PDB file of C-alpha atoms in Angstrom:
ATOM      1  CA  MET A   1       0.000   0.000   0.000  1.00  0.00           C
ATOM      2  CA  LEU A   2       2.716   2.475   0.990  1.00  0.00           C
ATOM      3  CA  ALA A   3       4.809   1.572  -2.044  1.00  0.00           C
ATOM      4  CA  GLY A   4       1.827   2.315  -4.281  1.00  0.00           C
ATOM      5  CA  LEU A   5       1.324   5.713  -2.628  1.00  0.00           C
ATOM      6  CA  LEU A   6       4.992   6.556  -3.197  1.00  0.00           C
ATOM      7  CA  PHE A   7       4.247   6.283  -6.929  1.00  0.00           C
ATOM      8  CA  LEU A   8       0.731   7.733  -6.998  1.00  0.00           C
ATOM      9  CA  ILE A   9       1.470  10.916  -5.021  1.00  0.00           C
ATOM     10  CA  PRO A  10       4.262  12.271  -7.288  1.00  0.00           C
ATOM     11  CA  ALA A  11       2.332  11.066 -10.348  1.00  0.00           C
ATOM     12  CA  LEU A  12      -0.674  13.096  -9.156  1.00  0.00           C
ATOM     13  CA  PHE A  13       1.500  16.187  -8.659  1.00  0.00           C
ATOM     14  CA  PHE A  14       2.878  15.672 -12.176  1.00  0.00           C
ATOM     15  CA  VAL A  15      -0.595  15.495 -13.743  1.00  0.00           C
ATOM     16  CA  ILE A  16      -1.812  18.540 -11.787  1.00  0.00           C
ATOM     17  CA  GLY A  17       1.288  20.490 -12.836  1.00  0.00           C
ATOM     18  CA  MET A  18       0.751  19.570 -16.498  1.00  0.00           C
ATOM     19  CA  VAL A  19      -2.888  20.679 -16.366  1.00  0.00           C
ATOM     20  CA  ARG A  20      -2.109  23.968 -14.612  1.00  0.00           C
ATOM     21  CA  ASP A  21       0.936  24.957 -16.677  1.00  0.00           C
ATOM     22  CA  ARG A  22       3.107  22.726 -18.860  1.00  0.00           C
ATOM     23  CA  ARG A  23       6.001  25.183 -18.443  1.00  0.00           C
ATOM     24  CA  ARG A  24       6.560  24.419 -14.752  1.00  0.00           C
ATOM     25  CA  LEU A  25      10.087  23.190 -14.077  1.00  0.00           C
ATOM     26  CA  SER A  26       8.784  21.155 -11.149  1.00  0.00           C
ATOM     27  CA  ASN A  27       6.835  19.011 -13.645  1.00  0.00           C
ATOM     28  CA  ALA A  28      10.136  17.484 -14.777  1.00  0.00           C
ATOM     29  CA  VAL A  29      11.093  16.626 -11.196  1.00  0.00           C
ATOM     30  CA  TRP A  30       7.711  15.043 -10.428  1.00  0.00           C
ATOM     31  CA  LEU A  31       7.951  13.027 -13.660  1.00  0.00           C
ATOM     32  CA  GLY A  32      11.390  11.704 -12.724  1.00  0.00           C
ATOM     33  CA  ILE A  33      10.333  10.828  -9.181  1.00  0.00           C
ATOM     34  CA  SER A  34       7.175   9.092 -10.476  1.00  0.00           C
ATOM     35  CA  LEU A  35       9.157   6.950 -12.898  1.00  0.00           C
ATOM     36  CA  LEU A  36      11.758   6.104 -10.269  1.00  0.00           C
ATOM     37  CA  MET A  37       9.100   5.068  -7.758  1.00  0.00           C
ATOM     38  CA  LEU A  38       7.312   3.046 -10.438  1.00  0.00           C
ATOM     39  CA  LEU A  39      10.512   1.127 -11.177  1.00  0.00           C
ATOM     40  CA  LEU A  40      11.013   0.441  -7.471  1.00  0.00           C
ATOM     41  CA  LEU A  41       7.378  -0.649  -7.154  1.00  0.00           C
ATOM     42  CA  LEU A  42       7.747  -3.028 -10.112  1.00  0.00           C
ATOM     43  CA  ALA A  43      11.011  -4.372  -8.675  1.00  0.00           C
ATOM     44  CA  GLU A  44       9.254  -5.081  -5.375  1.00  0.00           C
ATOM     45  CA  ALA A  45       6.371  -6.798  -7.170  1.00  0.00           C
ATOM     46  CA  GLY A  46       8.730  -8.769  -9.413  1.00  0.00           C
ATOM     47  CA  ARG A  47      10.725 -10.435  -6.657  1.00  0.00           C
ATOM     48  CA  ASP A  48       8.417 -13.454  -6.694  1.00  0.00           C
ATOM     49  CA  ASN A  49       7.013 -13.003 -10.207  1.00  0.00           C
ATOM     50  CA  PRO A  50       9.231 -14.171 -13.112  1.00  0.00           C
ATOM     51  CA  VAL A  51       6.937 -12.455 -15.650  1.00  0.00           C
ATOM     52  CA  LEU A  52       8.016  -9.107 -14.176  1.00  0.00           C
ATOM     53  CA  SER A  53      11.472  -9.938 -12.862  1.00  0.00           C
ATOM     54  CA  LEU A  54      12.991 -11.025 -16.198  1.00  0.00           C
ATOM     55  CA  PRO A  55      12.133  -7.815 -18.140  1.00  0.00           C
ATOM     56  CA  LEU A  56      13.223  -5.712 -15.156  1.00  0.00           C
ATOM     57  CA  LEU A  57      16.539  -7.577 -14.935  1.00  0.00           C
ATOM     58  CA  LEU A  58      17.107  -7.039 -18.663  1.00  0.00           C
ATOM     59  CA  ALA A  59      16.244  -3.343 -18.346  1.00  0.00           C
ATOM     60  CA  PHE A  60      18.632  -3.013 -15.396  1.00  0.00           C
ATOM     61  CA  MET A  61      21.460  -4.670 -17.326  1.00  0.00           C
ATOM     62  CA  LEU A  62      20.885  -2.378 -20.306  1.00  0.00           C
ATOM     63  CA  ALA A  63      20.851   0.661 -17.995  1.00  0.00           C
ATOM     64  CA  VAL A  64      24.150  -0.380 -16.401  1.00  0.00           C
ATOM     65  CA  LEU A  65      25.685  -0.976 -19.837  1.00  0.00           C
ATOM     66  CA  GLY A  66      24.439   2.416 -21.012  1.00  0.00           C
ATOM     67  CA  LEU A  67      25.898   4.075 -17.925  1.00  0.00           C
ATOM     68  CA  LEU A  68      29.289   2.474 -18.519  1.00  0.00           C
ATOM     69  CA  LEU A  69      29.297   3.478 -22.193  1.00  0.00           C
ATOM     70  CA  LEU A  70      27.994   7.022 -21.584  1.00  0.00           C
ATOM     71  CA  PRO A  71      31.439   8.601 -20.882  1.00  0.00           C
ATOM     72  CA  LEU A  72      32.826   7.140 -24.108  1.00  0.00           C
ATOM     73  CA  ALA A  73      29.805   8.400 -26.065  1.00  0.00           C
ATOM     74  CA  LEU A  74      30.223  11.900 -24.598  1.00  0.00           C
ATOM     75  CA  LEU A  75      33.937  11.897 -25.393  1.00  0.00           C
ATOM     76  CA  ALA A  76      33.247  10.879 -28.996  1.00  0.00           C
ATOM     77  CA  ASN A  77      30.564  13.559 -29.327  1.00  0.00           C
ATOM     78  CA  GLY A  78      32.895  16.155 -27.824  1.00  0.00           C
ATOM     79  CA  LEU A  79      35.550  15.398 -30.429  1.00  0.00           C
ATOM     80  CA  VAL A  80      32.972  15.736 -33.212  1.00  0.00           C
ATOM     81  CA  MET A  81      31.796  19.069 -31.779  1.00  0.00           C
ATOM     82  CA  VAL A  82      35.335  20.458 -31.586  1.00  0.00           C
ATOM     83  CA  ARG A  83      36.084  19.368 -35.152  1.00  0.00           C
ATOM     84  CA  ARG A  84      32.863  20.783 -36.628  1.00  0.00           C
ATOM     85  CA  GLU A  85      32.014  23.769 -34.407  1.00  0.00           C
ATOM     86  CA  GLY A  86      35.304  24.968 -32.847  1.00  0.00           C
ATOM     87  CA  ARG A  87      36.767  25.032 -29.342  1.00  0.00           C
ATOM     88  CA  SER A  88      34.397  27.334 -27.464  1.00  0.00           C
ATOM     89  CA  LEU A  89      33.443  26.401 -23.907  1.00  0.00           C
ATOM     90  CA  GLY A  90      29.896  25.508 -24.982  1.00  0.00           C
ATOM     91  CA  ASN A  91      31.201  23.151 -27.655  1.00  0.00           C
ATOM     92  CA  LEU A  92      33.531  21.479 -25.145  1.00  0.00           C
ATOM     93  CA  LEU A  93      30.764  20.600 -22.669  1.00  0.00           C
ATOM     94  CA  SER A  94      30.162  17.028 -23.799  1.00  0.00           C
ATOM     95  CA  LEU A  95      33.920  16.370 -23.905  1.00  0.00           C
ATOM     96  CA  LEU A  96      34.389  17.770 -20.389  1.00  0.00           C
ATOM     97  CA  ALA A  97      31.359  15.859 -19.094  1.00  0.00           C
ATOM     98  CA  GLY A  98      32.724  12.624 -20.565  1.00  0.00           C
ATOM     99  CA  LEU A  99      36.119  13.175 -18.943  1.00  0.00           C
ATOM    100  CA  ALA A 100      34.483  13.984 -15.591  1.00  0.00           C
ATOM    101  CA  LEU A 101      32.294  10.870 -15.697  1.00  0.00           C
ATOM    102  CA  LEU A 102      35.189   8.657 -16.713  1.00  0.00           C
ATOM    103  CA  GLY A 103      37.354  10.065 -13.925  1.00  0.00           C
ATOM    104  CA  GLU A 104      34.558   9.622 -11.375  1.00  0.00           C
ATOM    105  CA  MET A 105      34.032   5.986 -12.407  1.00  0.00           C
ATOM    106  CA  ILE A 106      37.739   5.186 -12.201  1.00  0.00           C
ATOM    107  CA  TYR A 107      38.017   6.821  -8.775  1.00  0.00           C
ATOM    108  CA  PHE A 108      34.882   5.049  -7.511  1.00  0.00           C
ATOM    109  CA  PHE A 109      36.030   1.541  -8.475  1.00  0.00           C
ATOM    110  CA  TRP A 110      39.501   2.256  -7.071  1.00  0.00           C
ATOM    111  CA  GLY A 111      38.366   4.091  -3.928  1.00  0.00           C
ATOM    112  CA  ILE A 112      35.661   1.644  -2.871  1.00  0.00           C
ATOM    113  CA  ALA A 113      38.301  -1.084  -2.553  1.00  0.00           C
ATOM    114  CA  GLN A 114      40.647   0.966  -0.366  1.00  0.00           C
ATOM    115  CA  PRO A 115      40.933   0.314   3.391  1.00  0.00           C
ATOM    116  CA  ASN A 116      40.985   4.047   4.198  1.00  0.00           C
ATOM    117  CA  ASP A 117      37.513   5.185   5.343  1.00  0.00           C
ATOM    118  CA  TRP A 118      38.031   8.720   4.019  1.00  0.00           C
ATOM    119  CA  ILE A 119      38.870   7.495   0.515  1.00  0.00           C
ATOM    120  CA  ARG A 120      35.871   5.135   0.502  1.00  0.00           C
ATOM    121  CA  GLY A 121      33.609   7.878   1.833  1.00  0.00           C
ATOM    122  CA  ILE A 122      34.683  10.341  -0.868  1.00  0.00           C
ATOM    123  CA  ALA A 123      34.177   7.664  -3.536  1.00  0.00           C
ATOM    124  CA  ILE A 124      30.648   6.926  -2.300  1.00  0.00           C
ATOM    125  CA  GLY A 125      29.874  10.638  -1.964  1.00  0.00           C
ATOM    126  CA  LEU A 126      30.970  11.327  -5.534  1.00  0.00           C
ATOM    127  CA  PHE A 127      28.908   8.391  -6.758  1.00  0.00           C
ATOM    128  CA  LEU A 128      25.764   9.606  -4.968  1.00  0.00           C
ATOM    129  CA  THR A 129      26.287  13.141  -6.266  1.00  0.00           C
ATOM    130  CA  SER A 130      26.702  11.834  -9.809  1.00  0.00           C
ATOM    131  CA  ALA A 131      23.587   9.680  -9.451  1.00  0.00           C
ATOM    132  CA  TYR A 132      21.574  12.682  -8.221  1.00  0.00           C
ATOM    133  CA  ILE A 133      22.749  14.874 -11.111  1.00  0.00           C
ATOM    134  CA  ALA A 134      22.011  12.037 -13.546  1.00  0.00           C
ATOM    135  CA  PHE A 135      18.488  11.759 -12.097  1.00  0.00           C
ATOM    136  CA  LEU A 136      17.853  15.479 -12.650  1.00  0.00           C
ATOM    137  CA  PHE A 137      19.368  15.343 -16.145  1.00  0.00           C
ATOM    138  CA  VAL A 138      17.250  12.394 -17.262  1.00  0.00           C
ATOM    139  CA  SER A 139      14.117  13.934 -15.714  1.00  0.00           C
ATOM    140  CA  LEU A 140      14.633  17.209 -17.578  1.00  0.00           C
ATOM    141  CA  LEU A 141      15.517  15.412 -20.801  1.00  0.00           C
ATOM    142  CA  LEU A 142      12.395  13.235 -20.708  1.00  0.00           C
ATOM    143  CA  TYR A 143      10.130  16.131 -19.810  1.00  0.00           C
ATOM    144  CA  SER A 144      11.668  18.324 -22.524  1.00  0.00           C
ATOM    145  CA  VAL A 145      10.693  15.649 -25.062  1.00  0.00           C
ATOM    146  CA  ILE A 146       7.158  15.472 -23.634  1.00  0.00           C
ATOM    147  CA  TYR A 147       6.782  19.259 -23.658  1.00  0.00           C
ATOM    148  CA  GLY A 148       8.093  19.523 -27.207  1.00  0.00           C
ATOM    149  CA  ARG A 149       5.647  16.918 -28.498  1.00  0.00           C
ATOM    150  CA  THR A 150       2.496  18.206 -26.814  1.00  0.00           C
ATOM    151  CA  GLY A 151       0.472  21.381 -27.060  1.00  0.00           C
ATOM    152  CA  ARG A 152      -1.113  23.423 -29.806  1.00  0.00           C
ATOM    153  CA  ARG A 153       0.350  23.387 -33.315  1.00  0.00           C
ATOM    154  CA  HIS A 154      -1.931  25.933 -35.043  1.00  0.00           C
ATOM    155  CA  GLY A 155      -4.229  28.875 -34.366  1.00  0.00           C
ATOM    156  CA  PHE A 156      -1.632  31.542 -33.499  1.00  0.00           C
ATOM    157  CA  ASP A 157      -1.866  35.320 -33.766  1.00  0.00           C
ATOM    158  CA  GLY A 158       1.881  35.805 -33.422  1.00  0.00           C
ATOM    159  CA  ILE A 159       4.860  33.593 -34.283  1.00  0.00           C
ATOM    160  CA  VAL A 160       8.120  34.714 -32.644  1.00  0.00           C
ATOM    161  CA  VAL A 161      11.353  33.350 -34.098  1.00  0.00           C
ATOM    162  CA  LEU A 162      14.252  33.545 -31.625  1.00  0.00           C
ATOM    163  CA  GLY A 163      17.550  34.639 -33.105  1.00  0.00           C
ATOM    164  CA  ALA A 164      20.816  32.707 -33.185  1.00  0.00           C
ATOM    165  CA  GLY A 165      24.305  33.633 -34.324  1.00  0.00           C
ATOM    166  CA  LEU A 166      24.932  34.671 -37.921  1.00  0.00           C
ATOM    167  CA  ILE A 167      27.964  33.967 -40.078  1.00  0.00           C
ATOM    168  CA  GLY A 168      28.701  37.522 -41.132  1.00  0.00           C
ATOM    169  CA  SER A 169      25.298  38.366 -42.607  1.00  0.00           C
ATOM    170  CA  ARG A 170      24.353  34.816 -43.591  1.00  0.00           C
ATOM    171  CA  VAL A 171      21.722  32.709 -41.836  1.00  0.00           C
ATOM    172  CA  PRO A 172      23.373  29.405 -40.760  1.00  0.00           C
ATOM    173  CA  LYS A 173      21.611  26.035 -40.763  1.00  0.00           C
ATOM    174  CA  LEU A 174      20.714  26.191 -37.053  1.00  0.00           C
ATOM    175  CA  LEU A 175      18.807  29.449 -37.499  1.00  0.00           C
ATOM    176  CA  ALA A 176      17.409  28.432 -40.892  1.00  0.00           C
ATOM    177  CA  ASN A 177      15.738  25.444 -39.241  1.00  0.00           C
ATOM    178  CA  ARG A 178      13.919  27.811 -36.862  1.00  0.00           C
ATOM    179  CA  LEU A 179      12.782  30.036 -39.707  1.00  0.00           C
ATOM    180  CA  ASP A 180      11.616  27.074 -41.809  1.00  0.00           C
ATOM    181  CA  ARG A 181       9.581  25.716 -38.882  1.00  0.00           C
ATOM    182  CA  ALA A 182       8.051  29.162 -38.310  1.00  0.00           C
ATOM    183  CA  MET A 183       7.109  29.400 -42.000  1.00  0.00           C
ATOM    184  CA  ARG A 184       5.346  26.043 -41.835  1.00  0.00           C
ATOM    185  CA  LEU A 185       3.285  27.278 -38.883  1.00  0.00           C
ATOM    186  CA  TYR A 186       2.617  30.549 -40.702  1.00  0.00           C
ATOM    187  CA  HIS A 187       1.405  28.899 -43.929  1.00  0.00           C
ATOM    188  CA  ARG A 188      -0.713  26.381 -42.018  1.00  0.00           C
ATOM    189  CA  ASP A 189      -2.579  29.185 -40.260  1.00  0.00           C
ATOM    190  CA  ARG A 190      -2.897  31.218 -43.468  1.00  0.00           C
ATOM    191  CA  GLU A 191      -4.485  28.228 -45.180  1.00  0.00           C
ATOM    192  CA  ALA A 192      -6.910  27.979 -42.253  1.00  0.00           C
ATOM    193  CA  GLY A 193      -7.991  31.599 -42.761  1.00  0.00           C
ATOM    194  CA  ARG A 194      -5.968  33.253 -39.998  1.00  0.00           C
ATOM    195  CA  SER A 195      -3.507  36.144 -40.380  1.00  0.00           C
ATOM    196  CA  PRO A 196      -0.541  35.496 -38.080  1.00  0.00           C
ATOM    197  CA  VAL A 197       2.350  37.928 -37.761  1.00  0.00           C
ATOM    198  CA  LEU A 198       5.947  36.701 -37.820  1.00  0.00           C
ATOM    199  CA  VAL A 199       8.278  38.447 -35.352  1.00  0.00           C
ATOM    200  CA  VAL A 200      11.991  37.927 -36.012  1.00  0.00           C
ATOM    201  CA  SER A 201      13.963  38.713 -32.870  1.00  0.00           C
ATOM    202  CA  GLY A 202      17.694  39.222 -32.406  1.00  0.00           C
ATOM    203  CA  GLY A 203      20.189  42.061 -32.107  1.00  0.00           C
ATOM    204  CA  ARG A 204      23.572  42.449 -33.743  1.00  0.00           C
ATOM    205  CA  GLY A 205      26.558  40.661 -32.231  1.00  0.00           C
ATOM    206  CA  SER A 206      30.102  41.986 -32.273  1.00  0.00           C
ATOM    207  CA  ASP A 207      31.094  39.497 -34.988  1.00  0.00           C
ATOM    208  CA  GLU A 208      27.990  39.991 -37.160  1.00  0.00           C
ATOM    209  CA  ASP A 209      27.629  42.339 -40.161  1.00  0.00           C
ATOM    210  CA  VAL A 210      23.904  42.953 -39.591  1.00  0.00           C
ATOM    211  CA  SER A 211      21.378  42.277 -36.850  1.00  0.00           C
ATOM    212  CA  GLU A 212      20.004  38.764 -36.602  1.00  0.00           C
ATOM    213  CA  ALA A 213      16.496  40.165 -37.075  1.00  0.00           C
ATOM    214  CA  PHE A 214      17.486  41.831 -40.368  1.00  0.00           C
ATOM    215  CA  ALA A 215      19.043  38.650 -41.771  1.00  0.00           C
ATOM    216  CA  MET A 216      16.045  36.602 -40.638  1.00  0.00           C
ATOM    217  CA  ARG A 217      13.630  39.056 -42.257  1.00  0.00           C
ATOM    218  CA  GLU A 218      15.533  38.852 -45.560  1.00  0.00           C
ATOM    219  CA  TYR A 219      15.436  35.054 -45.375  1.00  0.00           C
ATOM    220  CA  LEU A 220      11.644  35.078 -45.004  1.00  0.00           C
ATOM    221  CA  LEU A 221      11.052  37.674 -47.716  1.00  0.00           C
ATOM    222  CA  GLU A 222      13.188  35.718 -50.188  1.00  0.00           C
ATOM    223  CA  ARG A 223      10.894  32.742 -49.602  1.00  0.00           C
ATOM    224  CA  GLY A 224       7.667  34.563 -50.337  1.00  0.00           C
ATOM    225  CA  VAL A 225       6.489  35.797 -46.928  1.00  0.00           C
ATOM    226  CA  PRO A 226       4.808  39.232 -47.414  1.00  0.00           C
ATOM    227  CA  ASP A 227       6.724  42.147 -45.938  1.00  0.00           C
ATOM    228  CA  ALA A 228       3.588  43.296 -44.091  1.00  0.00           C
ATOM    229  CA  ASP A 229       3.518  40.041 -42.120  1.00  0.00           C
ATOM    230  CA  VAL A 230       7.107  40.320 -40.818  1.00  0.00           C
ATOM    231  CA  VAL A 231       7.987  42.453 -37.794  1.00  0.00           C
ATOM    232  CA  MET A 232      11.625  43.060 -36.782  1.00  0.00           C
ATOM    233  CA  GLU A 233      12.812  43.164 -33.184  1.00  0.00           C
ATOM    234  CA  ASP A 234      16.519  43.974 -33.426  1.00  0.00           C
ATOM    235  CA  GLN A 235      17.494  44.936 -29.865  1.00  0.00           C
ATOM    236  CA  ALA A 236      17.396  41.646 -27.937  1.00  0.00           C
ATOM    237  CA  THR A 237      20.657  40.024 -26.861  1.00  0.00           C
ATOM    238  CA  THR A 238      19.276  37.241 -24.604  1.00  0.00           C
ATOM    239  CA  THR A 239      16.404  34.792 -24.738  1.00  0.00           C
ATOM    240  CA  GLU A 240      14.590  36.750 -22.004  1.00  0.00           C
ATOM    241  CA  GLU A 241      14.821  39.915 -24.099  1.00  0.00           C
ATOM    242  CA  ASN A 242      13.751  38.030 -27.244  1.00  0.00           C
ATOM    243  CA  LEU A 243      10.542  37.017 -25.525  1.00  0.00           C
ATOM    244  CA  ARG A 244       9.807  40.264 -23.692  1.00  0.00           C
ATOM    245  CA  TYR A 245      10.522  42.671 -26.550  1.00  0.00           C
ATOM    246  CA  SER A 246       8.688  40.523 -29.114  1.00  0.00           C
ATOM    247  CA  LYS A 247       5.591  40.213 -26.943  1.00  0.00           C
ATOM    248  CA  ALA A 248       5.618  44.021 -26.470  1.00  0.00           C
ATOM    249  CA  LEU A 249       5.744  44.541 -30.255  1.00  0.00           C
ATOM    250  CA  LEU A 250       2.773  42.215 -30.703  1.00  0.00           C
ATOM    251  CA  ALA A 251       0.863  44.001 -27.951  1.00  0.00           C
ATOM    252  CA  GLU A 252       1.465  47.359 -29.708  1.00  0.00           C
ATOM    253  CA  ARG A 253      -0.328  45.901 -32.726  1.00  0.00           C
ATOM    254  CA  GLY A 254      -3.220  44.686 -30.604  1.00  0.00           C
ATOM    255  CA  LEU A 255      -2.208  41.021 -30.899  1.00  0.00           C
ATOM    256  CA  ASN A 256      -2.694  39.743 -27.375  1.00  0.00           C
ATOM    257  CA  GLY A 257      -4.017  36.306 -28.300  1.00  0.00           C
ATOM    258  CA  ARG A 258      -2.170  33.058 -28.816  1.00  0.00           C
ATOM    259  CA  VAL A 259       1.558  33.441 -29.376  1.00  0.00           C
ATOM    260  CA  VAL A 260       4.171  30.783 -30.130  1.00  0.00           C
ATOM    261  CA  ALA A 261       7.948  31.102 -29.922  1.00  0.00           C
ATOM    262  CA  VAL A 262      10.069  29.002 -32.274  1.00  0.00           C
ATOM    263  CA  THR A 263      13.574  27.895 -31.324  1.00  0.00           C
ATOM    264  CA  ASN A 264      15.623  24.698 -31.684  1.00  0.00           C
ATOM    265  CA  ASN A 265      14.376  21.561 -29.953  1.00  0.00           C
ATOM    266  CA  TYR A 266      17.123  21.452 -27.305  1.00  0.00           C
ATOM    267  CA  HIS A 267      16.222  25.029 -26.258  1.00  0.00           C
ATOM    268  CA  VAL A 268      12.437  24.589 -26.073  1.00  0.00           C
ATOM    269  CA  PHE A 269      11.867  23.805 -22.413  1.00  0.00           C
ATOM    270  CA  ARG A 270      14.234  26.426 -20.991  1.00  0.00           C
ATOM    271  CA  THR A 271      12.573  29.027 -23.217  1.00  0.00           C
ATOM    272  CA  ALA A 272       9.188  27.914 -21.877  1.00  0.00           C
ATOM    273  CA  VAL A 273      10.428  28.191 -18.275  1.00  0.00           C
ATOM    274  CA  LEU A 274      11.796  31.693 -18.954  1.00  0.00           C
ATOM    275  CA  SER A 275       8.503  32.799 -20.513  1.00  0.00           C
ATOM    276  CA  ARG A 276       6.599  31.613 -17.453  1.00  0.00           C
ATOM    277  CA  LYS A 277       8.960  33.463 -15.104  1.00  0.00           C
ATOM    278  CA  GLN A 278       8.315  36.642 -17.067  1.00  0.00           C
ATOM    279  CA  GLY A 279       4.567  36.168 -16.880  1.00  0.00           C
ATOM    280  CA  LEU A 280       4.267  35.774 -20.656  1.00  0.00           C
ATOM    281  CA  ARG A 281       1.497  33.576 -22.006  1.00  0.00           C
ATOM    282  CA  LEU A 282       3.000  31.772 -24.939  1.00  0.00           C
ATOM    283  CA  GLN A 283       3.885  28.327 -26.193  1.00  0.00           C
ATOM    284  CA  VAL A 284       7.273  27.177 -27.467  1.00  0.00           C
ATOM    285  CA  ILE A 285       7.841  24.879 -30.441  1.00  0.00           C
ATOM    286  CA  GLY A 286      11.144  23.331 -31.486  1.00  0.00           C
ATOM    287  CA  ALA A 287      12.916  23.031 -34.823  1.00  0.00           C
ATOM    288  CA  PRO A 288      15.274  20.169 -35.790  1.00  0.00           C
ATOM    289  CA  THR A 289      18.939  20.287 -34.802  1.00  0.00           C
ATOM    290  CA  ALA A 290      21.930  18.384 -36.175  1.00  0.00           C
ATOM    291  CA  TRP A 291      22.342  15.172 -34.138  1.00  0.00           C
ATOM    292  CA  TYR A 292      25.925  15.876 -33.070  1.00  0.00           C
ATOM    293  CA  PHE A 293      24.976  19.312 -31.720  1.00  0.00           C
ATOM    294  CA  VAL A 294      22.228  18.110 -29.355  1.00  0.00           C
ATOM    295  CA  PRO A 295      24.295  16.550 -26.471  1.00  0.00           C
ATOM    296  CA  SER A 296      26.460  19.639 -25.870  1.00  0.00           C
ATOM    297  CA  ALA A 297      23.529  21.975 -26.413  1.00  0.00           C
ATOM    298  CA  PHE A 298      21.268  20.147 -23.966  1.00  0.00           C
ATOM    299  CA  LEU A 299      24.061  19.942 -21.383  1.00  0.00           C
ATOM    300  CA  ARG A 300      24.332  23.736 -21.663  1.00  0.00           C
ATOM    301  CA  GLU A 301      20.564  24.067 -21.199  1.00  0.00           C
ATOM    302  CA  PHE A 302      20.638  21.693 -18.226  1.00  0.00           C
ATOM    303  CA  VAL A 303      23.330  23.687 -16.451  1.00  0.00           C
ATOM    304  CA  ALA A 304      21.511  26.961 -17.135  1.00  0.00           C
ATOM    305  CA  LEU A 305      18.233  25.583 -15.774  1.00  0.00           C
ATOM    306  CA  LEU A 306      19.810  24.334 -12.555  1.00  0.00           C
ATOM    307  CA  VAL A 307      21.824  27.509 -11.947  1.00  0.00           C
ATOM    308  CA  ARG A 308      18.787  29.727 -12.472  1.00  0.00           C
ATOM    309  CA  ASN A 309      16.377  27.492 -10.525  1.00  0.00           C
ATOM    310  CA  PRO A 310      18.061  26.226  -7.321  1.00  0.00           C
ATOM    311  CA  VAL A 311      14.649  25.394  -5.800  1.00  0.00           C
ATOM    312  CA  VAL A 312      14.595  22.314  -8.041  1.00  0.00           C
ATOM    313  CA  HIS A 313      17.516  20.863  -6.050  1.00  0.00           C
ATOM    314  CA  GLY A 314      15.625  21.200  -2.777  1.00  0.00           C
ATOM    315  CA  LEU A 315      12.396  19.725  -4.136  1.00  0.00           C
ATOM    316  CA  ALA A 316      14.046  16.721  -5.763  1.00  0.00           C
ATOM    317  CA  CYS A 317      16.397  16.054  -2.857  1.00  0.00           C
ATOM    318  CA  ALA A 318      13.665  16.308  -0.208  1.00  0.00           C
ATOM    319  CA  VAL A 319      11.206  14.054  -2.034  1.00  0.00           C
ATOM    320  CA  LEU A 320      13.847  11.453  -2.893  1.00  0.00           C
ATOM    321  CA  MET A 321      15.034  11.341   0.723  1.00  0.00           C
ATOM    322  CA  ALA A 322      11.459  10.961   1.966  1.00  0.00           C
ATOM    323  CA  GLY A 323      10.827   8.203  -0.556  1.00  0.00           C
ATOM    324  CA  GLY A 324      14.056   6.447   0.418  1.00  0.00           C
ATOM    325  CA  LEU A 325      13.146   6.522   4.106  1.00  0.00           C
ATOM    326  CA  ALA A 326       9.693   5.154   3.329  1.00  0.00           C
ATOM    327  CA  LEU A 327      11.165   2.344   1.243  1.00  0.00           C
ATOM    328  CA  THR A 328      13.477   1.341   4.066  1.00  0.00           C
ATOM    329  CA  GLN A 329      10.419   1.034   6.302  1.00  0.00           C
ATOM    330  CA  ILE A 330       8.737  -1.185   3.710  1.00  0.00           C
ATOM    331  CA  GLY A 331      11.848  -3.367   3.505  1.00  0.00           C
TER     332      GLY A 331
END
């Protein structure tokens, strides 16, 4: 009975959070806790039931294998990122994460076998810290996928395209994917009899010949979007400013209805969280991203979410500790 409640309570909080606002960061934590408790509940039920125990054992073995191979996969991705995108800190994230995980694993297996209590304690502490961070990462990753695949896909008054870096004055593939996705939404609503406005948002960086908004506007006009349906916002330098300035431009034109922001898929959930913090009522939709770019990009998003939202640590840690104590009582 208690084991069932440990699953049902966080699952209920997850459903309530989804109904109230899909952009809540806590939804990701409740999802992760629900899935973790469900696995523990199934493991408890499968101890004397081979129908359940065999699939669970196989899933556990695959998870362990995936965990052992993860550092190597991150290292390989990091090398690809450096070769294709350069040696910026953001592009090095997957490489650094792979090295950190590999070092932690080596230290754990060495330290746990040492007679010194301090060495063993540090090894266990590092392992628990890594497991906690992995839990948060997987929770946010899974919920980002859920958020990106749910919600409205048509019926918008405003479509905001968030800027990304230019190459001189040229729109690179990453930004072109956002613009192409926005155009598909635009044409779908036009065919349905609506008249959405496209807002292209982005200022001019120090290494750019023109503002991102100007280059994005030219890209849309060259592909047949009427000039009257494109609004430029060329002052924003951050995602928060993209959202706030664009929404203000739409409000000036009396468009206070449904608004969608378009960015790349790895950036969708953090953009949604930022819009909620600013009190903006809008949805976020993602555009495709090159496969090799996603790991480093999502690691960057994960770090940014945790740094800006420390309350998530307290919520996850408190609930997991309470669940762990309850499970020890069941055992």
